[in-house]
Short mmCIF file of C-alpha atoms (C1' of nucleotides) in Angstrom, two decimals:
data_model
loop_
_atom_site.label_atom_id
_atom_site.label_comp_id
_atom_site.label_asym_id
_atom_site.label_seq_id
_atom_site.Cartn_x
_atom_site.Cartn_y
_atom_site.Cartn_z
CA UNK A 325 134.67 216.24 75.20
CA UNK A 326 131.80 214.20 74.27
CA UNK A 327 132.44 211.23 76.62
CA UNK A 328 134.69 209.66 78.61
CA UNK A 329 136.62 206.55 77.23
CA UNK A 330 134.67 203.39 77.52
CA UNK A 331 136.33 200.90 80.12
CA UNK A 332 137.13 198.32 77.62
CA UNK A 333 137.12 197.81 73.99
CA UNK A 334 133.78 198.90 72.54
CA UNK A 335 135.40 201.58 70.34
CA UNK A 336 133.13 203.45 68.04
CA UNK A 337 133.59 202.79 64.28
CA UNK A 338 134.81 206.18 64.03
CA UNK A 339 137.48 205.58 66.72
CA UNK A 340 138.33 202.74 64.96
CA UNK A 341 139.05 204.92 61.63
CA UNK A 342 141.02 206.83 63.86
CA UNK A 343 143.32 204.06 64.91
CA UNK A 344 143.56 202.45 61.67
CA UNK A 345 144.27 205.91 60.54
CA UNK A 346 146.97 206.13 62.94
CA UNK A 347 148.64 202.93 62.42
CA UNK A 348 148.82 203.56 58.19
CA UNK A 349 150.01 207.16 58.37
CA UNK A 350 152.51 206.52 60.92
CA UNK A 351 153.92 203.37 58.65
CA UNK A 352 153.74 204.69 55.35
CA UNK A 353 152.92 208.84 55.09
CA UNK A 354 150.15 210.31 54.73
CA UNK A 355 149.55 210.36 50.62
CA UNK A 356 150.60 206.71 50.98
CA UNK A 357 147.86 205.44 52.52
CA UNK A 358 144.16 205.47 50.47
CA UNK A 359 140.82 205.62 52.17
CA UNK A 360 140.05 202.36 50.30
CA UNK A 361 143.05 200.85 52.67
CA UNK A 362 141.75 202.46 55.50
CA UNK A 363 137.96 201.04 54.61
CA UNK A 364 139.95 197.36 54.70
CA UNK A 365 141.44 198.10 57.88
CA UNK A 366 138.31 199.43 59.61
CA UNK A 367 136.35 196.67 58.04
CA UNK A 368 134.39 199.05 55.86
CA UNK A 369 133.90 200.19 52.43
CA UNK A 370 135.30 203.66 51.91
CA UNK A 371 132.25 205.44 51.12
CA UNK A 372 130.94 204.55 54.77
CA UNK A 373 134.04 206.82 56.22
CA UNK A 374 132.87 209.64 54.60
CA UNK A 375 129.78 209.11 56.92
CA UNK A 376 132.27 209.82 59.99
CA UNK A 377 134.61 212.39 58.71
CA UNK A 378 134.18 215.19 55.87
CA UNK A 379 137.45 214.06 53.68
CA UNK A 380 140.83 212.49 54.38
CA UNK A 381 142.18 215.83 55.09
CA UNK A 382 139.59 215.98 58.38
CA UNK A 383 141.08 212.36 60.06
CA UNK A 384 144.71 214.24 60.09
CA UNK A 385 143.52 217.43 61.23
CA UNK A 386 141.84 215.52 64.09
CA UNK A 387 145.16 213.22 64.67
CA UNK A 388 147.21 216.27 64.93
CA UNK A 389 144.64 218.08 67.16
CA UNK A 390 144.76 214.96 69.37
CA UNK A 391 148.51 215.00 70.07
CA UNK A 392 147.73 219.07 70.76
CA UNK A 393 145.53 218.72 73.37
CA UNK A 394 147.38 215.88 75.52
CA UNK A 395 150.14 217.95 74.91
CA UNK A 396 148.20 220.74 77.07
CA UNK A 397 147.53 218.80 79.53
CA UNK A 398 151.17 218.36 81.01
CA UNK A 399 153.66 220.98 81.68
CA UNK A 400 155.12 222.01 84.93
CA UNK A 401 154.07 225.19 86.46
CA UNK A 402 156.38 228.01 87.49
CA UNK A 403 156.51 227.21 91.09
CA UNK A 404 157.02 223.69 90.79
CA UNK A 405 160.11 224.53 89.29
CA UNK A 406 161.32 226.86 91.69
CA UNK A 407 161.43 224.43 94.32
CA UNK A 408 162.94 221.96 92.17
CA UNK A 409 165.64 223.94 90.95
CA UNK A 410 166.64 224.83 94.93
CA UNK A 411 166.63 221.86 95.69
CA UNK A 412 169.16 220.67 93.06
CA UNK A 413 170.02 221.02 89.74
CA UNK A 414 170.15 217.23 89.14
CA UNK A 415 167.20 216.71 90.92
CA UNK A 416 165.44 219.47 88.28
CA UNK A 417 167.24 218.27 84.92
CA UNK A 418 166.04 214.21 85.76
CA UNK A 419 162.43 215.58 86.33
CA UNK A 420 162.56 218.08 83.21
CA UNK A 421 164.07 215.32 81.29
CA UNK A 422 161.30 212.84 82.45
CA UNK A 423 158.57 215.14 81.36
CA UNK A 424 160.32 215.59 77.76
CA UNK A 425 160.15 211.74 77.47
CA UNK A 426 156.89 211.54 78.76
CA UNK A 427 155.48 213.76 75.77
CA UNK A 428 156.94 212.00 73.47
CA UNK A 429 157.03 207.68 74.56
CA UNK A 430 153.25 206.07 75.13
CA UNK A 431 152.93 203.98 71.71
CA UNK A 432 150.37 205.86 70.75
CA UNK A 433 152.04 209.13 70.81
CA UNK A 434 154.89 207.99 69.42
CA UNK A 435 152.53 207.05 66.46
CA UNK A 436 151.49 210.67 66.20
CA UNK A 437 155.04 212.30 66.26
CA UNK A 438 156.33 210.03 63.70
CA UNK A 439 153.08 211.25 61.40
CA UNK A 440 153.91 214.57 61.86
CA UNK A 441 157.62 214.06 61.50
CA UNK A 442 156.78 212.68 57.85
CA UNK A 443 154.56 215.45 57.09
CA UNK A 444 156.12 218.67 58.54
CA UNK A 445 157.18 218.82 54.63
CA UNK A 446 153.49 219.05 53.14
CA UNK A 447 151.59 220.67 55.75
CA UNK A 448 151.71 223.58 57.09
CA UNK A 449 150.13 223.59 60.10
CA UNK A 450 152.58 220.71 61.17
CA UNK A 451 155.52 222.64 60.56
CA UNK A 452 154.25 225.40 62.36
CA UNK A 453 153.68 223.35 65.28
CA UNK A 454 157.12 221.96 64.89
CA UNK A 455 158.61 225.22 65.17
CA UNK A 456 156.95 226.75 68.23
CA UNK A 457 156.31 223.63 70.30
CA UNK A 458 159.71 221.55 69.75
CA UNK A 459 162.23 224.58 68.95
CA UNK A 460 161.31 228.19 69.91
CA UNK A 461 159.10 227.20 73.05
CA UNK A 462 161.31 224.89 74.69
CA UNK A 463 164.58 226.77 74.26
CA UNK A 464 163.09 230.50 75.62
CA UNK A 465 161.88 228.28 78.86
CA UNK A 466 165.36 226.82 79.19
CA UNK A 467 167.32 230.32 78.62
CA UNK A 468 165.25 231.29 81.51
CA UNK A 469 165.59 228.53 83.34
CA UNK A 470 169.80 228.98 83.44
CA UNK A 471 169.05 232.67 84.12
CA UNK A 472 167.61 231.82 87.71
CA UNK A 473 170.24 229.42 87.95
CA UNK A 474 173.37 231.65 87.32
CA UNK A 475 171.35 234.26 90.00
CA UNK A 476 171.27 231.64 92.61
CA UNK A 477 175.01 230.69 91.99
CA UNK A 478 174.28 227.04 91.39
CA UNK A 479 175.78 227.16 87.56
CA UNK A 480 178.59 229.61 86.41
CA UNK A 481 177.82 232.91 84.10
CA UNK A 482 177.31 232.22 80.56
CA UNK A 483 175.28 233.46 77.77
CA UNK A 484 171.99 231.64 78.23
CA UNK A 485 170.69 231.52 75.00
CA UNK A 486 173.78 229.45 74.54
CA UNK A 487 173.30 227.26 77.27
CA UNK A 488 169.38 226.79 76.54
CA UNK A 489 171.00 225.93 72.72
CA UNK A 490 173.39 223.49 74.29
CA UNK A 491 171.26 221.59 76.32
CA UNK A 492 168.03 221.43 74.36
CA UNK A 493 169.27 220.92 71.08
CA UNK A 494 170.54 217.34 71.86
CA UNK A 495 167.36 216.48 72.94
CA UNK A 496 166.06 217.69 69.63
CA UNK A 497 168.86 215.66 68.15
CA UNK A 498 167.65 212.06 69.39
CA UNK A 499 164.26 213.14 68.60
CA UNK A 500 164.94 213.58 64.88
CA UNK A 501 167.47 210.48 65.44
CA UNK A 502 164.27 208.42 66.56
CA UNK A 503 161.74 209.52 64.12
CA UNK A 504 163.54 210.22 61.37
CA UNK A 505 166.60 207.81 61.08
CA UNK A 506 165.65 204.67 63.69
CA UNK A 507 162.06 204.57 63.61
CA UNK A 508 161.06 200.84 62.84
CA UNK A 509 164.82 199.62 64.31
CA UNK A 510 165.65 197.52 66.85
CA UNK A 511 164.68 200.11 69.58
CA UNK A 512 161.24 199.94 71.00
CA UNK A 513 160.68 203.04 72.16
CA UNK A 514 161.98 206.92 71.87
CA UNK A 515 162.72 206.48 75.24
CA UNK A 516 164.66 203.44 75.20
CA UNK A 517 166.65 204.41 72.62
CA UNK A 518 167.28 208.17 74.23
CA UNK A 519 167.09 208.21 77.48
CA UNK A 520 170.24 207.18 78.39
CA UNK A 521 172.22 209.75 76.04
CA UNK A 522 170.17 212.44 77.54
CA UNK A 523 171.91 211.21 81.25
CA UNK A 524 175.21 211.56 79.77
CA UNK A 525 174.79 214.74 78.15
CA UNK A 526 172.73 216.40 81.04
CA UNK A 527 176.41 214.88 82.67
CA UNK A 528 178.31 217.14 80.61
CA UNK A 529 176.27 220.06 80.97
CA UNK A 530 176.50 219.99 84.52
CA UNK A 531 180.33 218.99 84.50
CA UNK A 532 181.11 222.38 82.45
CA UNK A 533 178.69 224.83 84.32
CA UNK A 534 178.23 223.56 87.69
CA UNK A 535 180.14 225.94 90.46
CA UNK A 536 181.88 223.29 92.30
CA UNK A 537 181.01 222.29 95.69
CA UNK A 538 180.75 218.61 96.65
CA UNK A 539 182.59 215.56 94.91
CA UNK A 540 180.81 213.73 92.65
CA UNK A 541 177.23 214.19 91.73
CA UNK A 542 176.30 212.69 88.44
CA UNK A 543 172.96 211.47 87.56
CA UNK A 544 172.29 207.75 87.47
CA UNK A 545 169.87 205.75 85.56
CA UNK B 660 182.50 210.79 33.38
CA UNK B 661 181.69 211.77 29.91
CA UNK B 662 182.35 215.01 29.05
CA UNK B 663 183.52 218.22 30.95
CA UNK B 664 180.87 220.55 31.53
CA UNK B 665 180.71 222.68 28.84
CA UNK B 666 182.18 226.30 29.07
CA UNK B 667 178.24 228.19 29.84
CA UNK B 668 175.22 227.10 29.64
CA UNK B 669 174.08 224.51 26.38
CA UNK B 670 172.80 222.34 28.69
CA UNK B 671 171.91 218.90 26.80
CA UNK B 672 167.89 218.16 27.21
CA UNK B 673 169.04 215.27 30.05
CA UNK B 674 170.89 217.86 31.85
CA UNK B 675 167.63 220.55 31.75
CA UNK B 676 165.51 217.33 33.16
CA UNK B 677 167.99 217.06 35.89
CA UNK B 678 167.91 220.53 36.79
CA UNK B 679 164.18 221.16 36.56
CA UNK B 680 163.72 217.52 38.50
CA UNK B 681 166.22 218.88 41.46
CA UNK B 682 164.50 222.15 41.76
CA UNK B 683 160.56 220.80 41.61
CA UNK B 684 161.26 217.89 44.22
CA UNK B 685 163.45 219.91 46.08
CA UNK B 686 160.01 222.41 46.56
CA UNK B 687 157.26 219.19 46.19
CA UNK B 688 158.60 216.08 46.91
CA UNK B 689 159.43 213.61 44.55
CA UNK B 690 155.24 211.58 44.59
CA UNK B 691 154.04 214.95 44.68
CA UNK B 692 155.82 215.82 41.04
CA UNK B 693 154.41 214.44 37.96
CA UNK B 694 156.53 213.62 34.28
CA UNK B 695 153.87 216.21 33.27
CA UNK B 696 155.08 219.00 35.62
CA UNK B 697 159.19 217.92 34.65
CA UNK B 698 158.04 218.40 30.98
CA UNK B 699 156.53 221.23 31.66
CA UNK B 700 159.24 222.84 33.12
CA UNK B 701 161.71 221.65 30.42
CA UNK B 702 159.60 222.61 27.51
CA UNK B 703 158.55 218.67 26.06
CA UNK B 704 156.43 216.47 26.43
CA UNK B 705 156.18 214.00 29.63
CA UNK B 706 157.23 210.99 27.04
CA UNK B 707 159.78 212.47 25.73
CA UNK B 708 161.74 212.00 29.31
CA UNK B 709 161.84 208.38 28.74
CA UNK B 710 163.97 208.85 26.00
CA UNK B 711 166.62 210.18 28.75
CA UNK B 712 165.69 208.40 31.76
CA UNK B 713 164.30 205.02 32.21
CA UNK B 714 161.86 205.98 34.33
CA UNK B 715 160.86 208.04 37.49
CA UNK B 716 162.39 206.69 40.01
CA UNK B 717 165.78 206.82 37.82
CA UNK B 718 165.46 210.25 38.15
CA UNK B 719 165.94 210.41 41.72
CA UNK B 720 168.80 207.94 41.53
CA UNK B 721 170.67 209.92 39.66
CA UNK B 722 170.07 212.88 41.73
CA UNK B 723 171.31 210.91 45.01
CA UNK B 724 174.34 209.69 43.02
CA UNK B 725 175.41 213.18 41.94
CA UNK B 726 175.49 213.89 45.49
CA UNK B 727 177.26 210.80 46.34
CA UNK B 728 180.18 211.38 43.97
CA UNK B 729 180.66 215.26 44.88
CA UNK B 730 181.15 214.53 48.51
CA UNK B 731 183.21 211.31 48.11
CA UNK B 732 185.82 213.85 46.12
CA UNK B 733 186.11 215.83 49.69
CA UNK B 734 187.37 215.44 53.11
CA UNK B 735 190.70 215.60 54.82
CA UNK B 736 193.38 213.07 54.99
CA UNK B 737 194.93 211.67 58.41
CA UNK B 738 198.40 213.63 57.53
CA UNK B 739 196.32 216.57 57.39
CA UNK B 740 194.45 216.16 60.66
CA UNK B 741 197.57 215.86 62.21
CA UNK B 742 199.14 218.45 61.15
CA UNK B 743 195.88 220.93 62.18
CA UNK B 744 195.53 219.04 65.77
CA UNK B 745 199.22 220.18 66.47
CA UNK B 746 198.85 223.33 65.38
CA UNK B 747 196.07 224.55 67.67
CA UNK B 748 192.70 223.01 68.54
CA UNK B 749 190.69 226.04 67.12
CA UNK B 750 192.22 225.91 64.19
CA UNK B 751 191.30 222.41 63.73
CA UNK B 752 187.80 222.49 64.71
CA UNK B 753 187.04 225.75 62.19
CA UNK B 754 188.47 223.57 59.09
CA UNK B 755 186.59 220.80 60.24
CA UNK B 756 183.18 223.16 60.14
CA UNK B 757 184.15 224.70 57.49
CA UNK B 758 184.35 221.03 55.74
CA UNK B 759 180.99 220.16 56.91
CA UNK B 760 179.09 223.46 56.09
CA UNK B 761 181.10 223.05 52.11
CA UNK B 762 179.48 219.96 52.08
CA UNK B 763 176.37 221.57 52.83
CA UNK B 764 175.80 225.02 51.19
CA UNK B 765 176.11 225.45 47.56
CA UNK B 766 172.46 226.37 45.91
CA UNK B 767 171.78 222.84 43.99
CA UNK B 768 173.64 221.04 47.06
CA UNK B 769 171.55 222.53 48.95
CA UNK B 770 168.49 221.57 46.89
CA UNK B 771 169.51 217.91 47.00
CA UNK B 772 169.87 217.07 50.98
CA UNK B 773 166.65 218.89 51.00
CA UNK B 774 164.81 216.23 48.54
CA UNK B 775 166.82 213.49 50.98
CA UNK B 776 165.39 215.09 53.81
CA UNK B 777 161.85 214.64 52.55
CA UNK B 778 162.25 211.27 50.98
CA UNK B 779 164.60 209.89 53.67
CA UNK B 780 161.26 208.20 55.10
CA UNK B 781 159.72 206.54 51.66
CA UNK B 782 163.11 205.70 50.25
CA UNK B 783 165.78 203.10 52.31
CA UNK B 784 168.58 204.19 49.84
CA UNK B 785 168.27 207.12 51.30
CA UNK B 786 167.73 206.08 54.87
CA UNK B 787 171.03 204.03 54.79
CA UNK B 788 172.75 207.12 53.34
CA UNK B 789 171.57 209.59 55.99
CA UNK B 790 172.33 206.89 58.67
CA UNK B 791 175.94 206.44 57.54
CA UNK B 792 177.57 209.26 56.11
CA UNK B 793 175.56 212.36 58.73
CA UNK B 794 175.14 209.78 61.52
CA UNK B 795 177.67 206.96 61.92
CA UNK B 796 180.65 207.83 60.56
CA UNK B 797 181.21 211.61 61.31
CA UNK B 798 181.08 209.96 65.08
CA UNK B 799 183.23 207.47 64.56
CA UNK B 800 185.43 210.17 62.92
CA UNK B 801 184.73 212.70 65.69
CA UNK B 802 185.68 209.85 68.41
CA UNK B 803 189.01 209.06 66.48
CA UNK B 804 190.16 213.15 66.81
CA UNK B 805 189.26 213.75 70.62
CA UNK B 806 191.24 210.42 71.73
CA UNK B 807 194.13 212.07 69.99
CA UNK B 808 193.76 215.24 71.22
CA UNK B 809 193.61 213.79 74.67
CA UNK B 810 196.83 211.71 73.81
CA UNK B 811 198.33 214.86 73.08
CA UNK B 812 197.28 216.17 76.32
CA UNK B 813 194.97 219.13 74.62
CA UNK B 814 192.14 218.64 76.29
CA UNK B 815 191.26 216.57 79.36
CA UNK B 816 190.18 212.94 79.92
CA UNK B 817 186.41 212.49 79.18
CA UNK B 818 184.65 209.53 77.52
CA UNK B 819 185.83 210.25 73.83
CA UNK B 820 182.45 209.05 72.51
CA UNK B 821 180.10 211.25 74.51
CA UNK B 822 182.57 213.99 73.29
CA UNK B 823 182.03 213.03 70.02
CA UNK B 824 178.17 213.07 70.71
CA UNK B 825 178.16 216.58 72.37
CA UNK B 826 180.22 217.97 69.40
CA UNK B 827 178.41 216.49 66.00
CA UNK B 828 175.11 216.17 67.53
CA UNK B 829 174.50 219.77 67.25
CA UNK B 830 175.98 220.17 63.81
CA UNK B 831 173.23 217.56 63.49
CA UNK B 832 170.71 219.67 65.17
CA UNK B 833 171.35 222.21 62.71
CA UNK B 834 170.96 220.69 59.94
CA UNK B 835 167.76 219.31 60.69
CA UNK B 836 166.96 222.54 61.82
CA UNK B 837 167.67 224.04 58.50
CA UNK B 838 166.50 221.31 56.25
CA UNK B 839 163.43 220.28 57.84
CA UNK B 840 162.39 223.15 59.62
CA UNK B 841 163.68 226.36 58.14
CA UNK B 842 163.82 225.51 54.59
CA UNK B 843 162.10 228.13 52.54
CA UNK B 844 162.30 230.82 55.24
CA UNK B 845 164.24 234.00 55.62
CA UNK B 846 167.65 232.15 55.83
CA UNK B 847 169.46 232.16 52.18
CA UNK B 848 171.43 229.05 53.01
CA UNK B 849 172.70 226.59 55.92
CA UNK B 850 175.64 228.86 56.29
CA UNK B 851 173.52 231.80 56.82
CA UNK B 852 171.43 230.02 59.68
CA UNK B 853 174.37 227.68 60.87
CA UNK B 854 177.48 229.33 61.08
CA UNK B 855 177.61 231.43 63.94
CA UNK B 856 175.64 228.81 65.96
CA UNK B 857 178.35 226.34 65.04
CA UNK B 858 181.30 228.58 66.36
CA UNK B 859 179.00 229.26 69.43
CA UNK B 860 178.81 225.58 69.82
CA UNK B 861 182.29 224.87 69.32
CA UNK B 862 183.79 227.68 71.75
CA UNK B 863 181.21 225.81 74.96
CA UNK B 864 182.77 222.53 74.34
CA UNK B 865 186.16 223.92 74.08
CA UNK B 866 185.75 226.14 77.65
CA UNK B 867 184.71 222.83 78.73
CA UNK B 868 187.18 220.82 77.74
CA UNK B 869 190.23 222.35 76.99
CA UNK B 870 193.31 221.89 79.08
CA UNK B 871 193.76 225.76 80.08
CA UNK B 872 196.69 227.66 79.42
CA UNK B 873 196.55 230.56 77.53
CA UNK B 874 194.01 233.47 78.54
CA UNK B 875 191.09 233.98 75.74
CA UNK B 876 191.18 231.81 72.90
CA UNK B 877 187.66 231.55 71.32
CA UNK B 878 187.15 231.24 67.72
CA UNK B 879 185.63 234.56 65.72
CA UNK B 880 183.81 234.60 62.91
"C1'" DG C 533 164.41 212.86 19.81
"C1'" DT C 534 159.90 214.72 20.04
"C1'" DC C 535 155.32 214.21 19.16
"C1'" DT C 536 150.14 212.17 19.61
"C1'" DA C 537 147.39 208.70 21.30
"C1'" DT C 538 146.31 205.59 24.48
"C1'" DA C 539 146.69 201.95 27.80
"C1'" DA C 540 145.99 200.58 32.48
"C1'" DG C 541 145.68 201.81 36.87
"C1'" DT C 542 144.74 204.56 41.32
"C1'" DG C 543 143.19 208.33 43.80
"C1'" DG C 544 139.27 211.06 46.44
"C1'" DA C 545 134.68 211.74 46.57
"C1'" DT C 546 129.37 211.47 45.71
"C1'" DA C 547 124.48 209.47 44.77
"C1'" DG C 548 121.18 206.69 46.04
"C1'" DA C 549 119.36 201.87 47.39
"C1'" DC C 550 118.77 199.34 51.54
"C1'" DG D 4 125.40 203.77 58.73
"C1'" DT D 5 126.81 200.72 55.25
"C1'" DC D 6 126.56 199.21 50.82
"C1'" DT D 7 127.10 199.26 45.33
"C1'" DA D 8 127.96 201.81 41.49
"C1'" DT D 9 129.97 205.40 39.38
"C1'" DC D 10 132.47 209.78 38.24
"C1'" DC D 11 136.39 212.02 36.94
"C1'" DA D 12 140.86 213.75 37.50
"C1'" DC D 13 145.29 212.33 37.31
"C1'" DT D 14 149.23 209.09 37.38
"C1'" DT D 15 153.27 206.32 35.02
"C1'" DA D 16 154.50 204.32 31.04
"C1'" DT D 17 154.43 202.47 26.10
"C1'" DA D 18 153.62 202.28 20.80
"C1'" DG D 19 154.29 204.16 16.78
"C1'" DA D 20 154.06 208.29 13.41
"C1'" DC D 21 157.07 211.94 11.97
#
DNA sequence: GTCTATAAGTGGATAGAC
DNA sequence: GTCTATCCACTTATAGAC
């Protein structure tokens, strides 16, 4: 908005709250972490934040706001996925499995989910988000997406609120596996712990809907 | 361990501490709940709960151990499994929901896997419990019953442990769904939110599955 | 077993000098 | 924009009277 990101590493003191900000919510919660901590971090006394944002409240409303907008900047559009999905159905699941992972894996973001996965008890606005962007969003696209499907004949008839269920709730699964159970474990990323599940179950999926045609088509790695 | 509960309802003032504790960090949060606010809600004064519990944090111990003991005095043994398997596959996989969801769905139950839900990030007791007995172990478990039913020649050869995967992960799903998500809304309890989905669930991995031989088998409420 | 009183600490936030 | 100094509300927990 204001301007664009400075080639290197000249970050602006409130960027650097931000980061700090980022990097204690995401390891500790939100009513964990004091501005006094923060201050340390940034290399400040605690008063001076108050000279960059209005209150504590203010740095995670502009965290969460963050995530939002990136957020709305990806996204396929409708006729991008018409040609994917005649081309074929593996083809479309890799690339709508791709852009899942690719909302969710850059450190940073990660960072941000794992904030909001901490918080979606306290705040409202989080759990809000939560609910339309990871569960009631998502699965409406999908039942569509199997609608077109079963018209073209590529999958077999089947409820599609069903199928949307099936398929989308295991991704939901790994990500509350991730960054709820095995965040700060030996994985590295949400993608390198989950995307090779998602291959297997996209796998199954596809075994128990597909209308048969050719021999063996399963998605590789 | 002491004494039986008593016929109705003189509740000693440890038990009333319990009780208010499981209902106010069920709604808050454990941090976000003071000795004050327990007191409060008892009727005495904040010190006068350190005449019952050591502190705080013993509190919440006890809470997590209640839970502990009431679902250690559950589940089925191998015999039994065996018996259901042979008898029919639907069969076996509505006791088995019907396990999970009693292990789920009674009002203070309920209550306490909601404060683990919150705390599961400040609290590695809590972590380690989540990871074992929701995560590990119902897989292993799950993995154990689908090889057999394959032996048995119920359902066809597929990698038992994505099987496993594709079946509990959505059970999984739901109770995050419920717990983290839905809590507090217009469902009245996991049951009410989780039930149907669960048969839905269960009758898409049998049609995918099952080794066909009879005409329409699916599971009804 | 409950009370009052109090210790000892931490939190967010503001005022005003520089 | 950062600092020091300070406010004040609130926390867990203990000591000791009753």
């Amino acid at each position: 908005m204001k301007k664009e990101k400075s080639p290197q590493k000249t970050l602006t003191t409130k960027e650097r709250i931000f980061q700090a900000s980022v990097n204690l919510f995401s390891q500790k919660g939100f009513d964990a972490v004091s501005m006094r901590e923060i201050g340390r971090e940034v290399g400040i006394r605690e008063s001076s934040i108050y000279n960059h944002y209005k209150n504590k409240d203010a740095i995670l409303e502009s965290i969460i706001n963050h995530l939002i907008d990136k957020l709305g900047a990806m996204s396929l559009t409708d006729e991008e996925m018409d040609v994917l999905i005649s081309e074929s159905p593996e083809l479309f699941f890799e690339t709508g499995s791709r852009e899942f992972f690719n909302g969710m894996s850059n450190p940073e973001t990660e960072k941000i989910w794992r904030i909001l996965s901490i918080e979606v008890f306290h705040n409202e606005k989080i759990k809000t988000f939560f609910v339309n962007e990871l569960l009631e969003s998502p699965i409406k696209e999908w039942e569509r997406i199997f609608t077109k499907m079963m018209k073209k004949g590529i999958i077999k008839e089947y409820d599609p609120r069903v199928l949307a269920m099936e398929y989308f709730s295991f991704a939901l699964y790994l990500f509350f596996e991730y960054f709820i159970l095995k965040y700060d474990t030996k994985y590295s990323s949400f993608t390198d712990m989950a995307y090779k599940k998602m291959i297997d179950h996209t796998n199954f999926i596809l075994s128990s809907v597909k209308v048969e045609n050719d021999e063996d088509s399963n998605l590789k790695l």
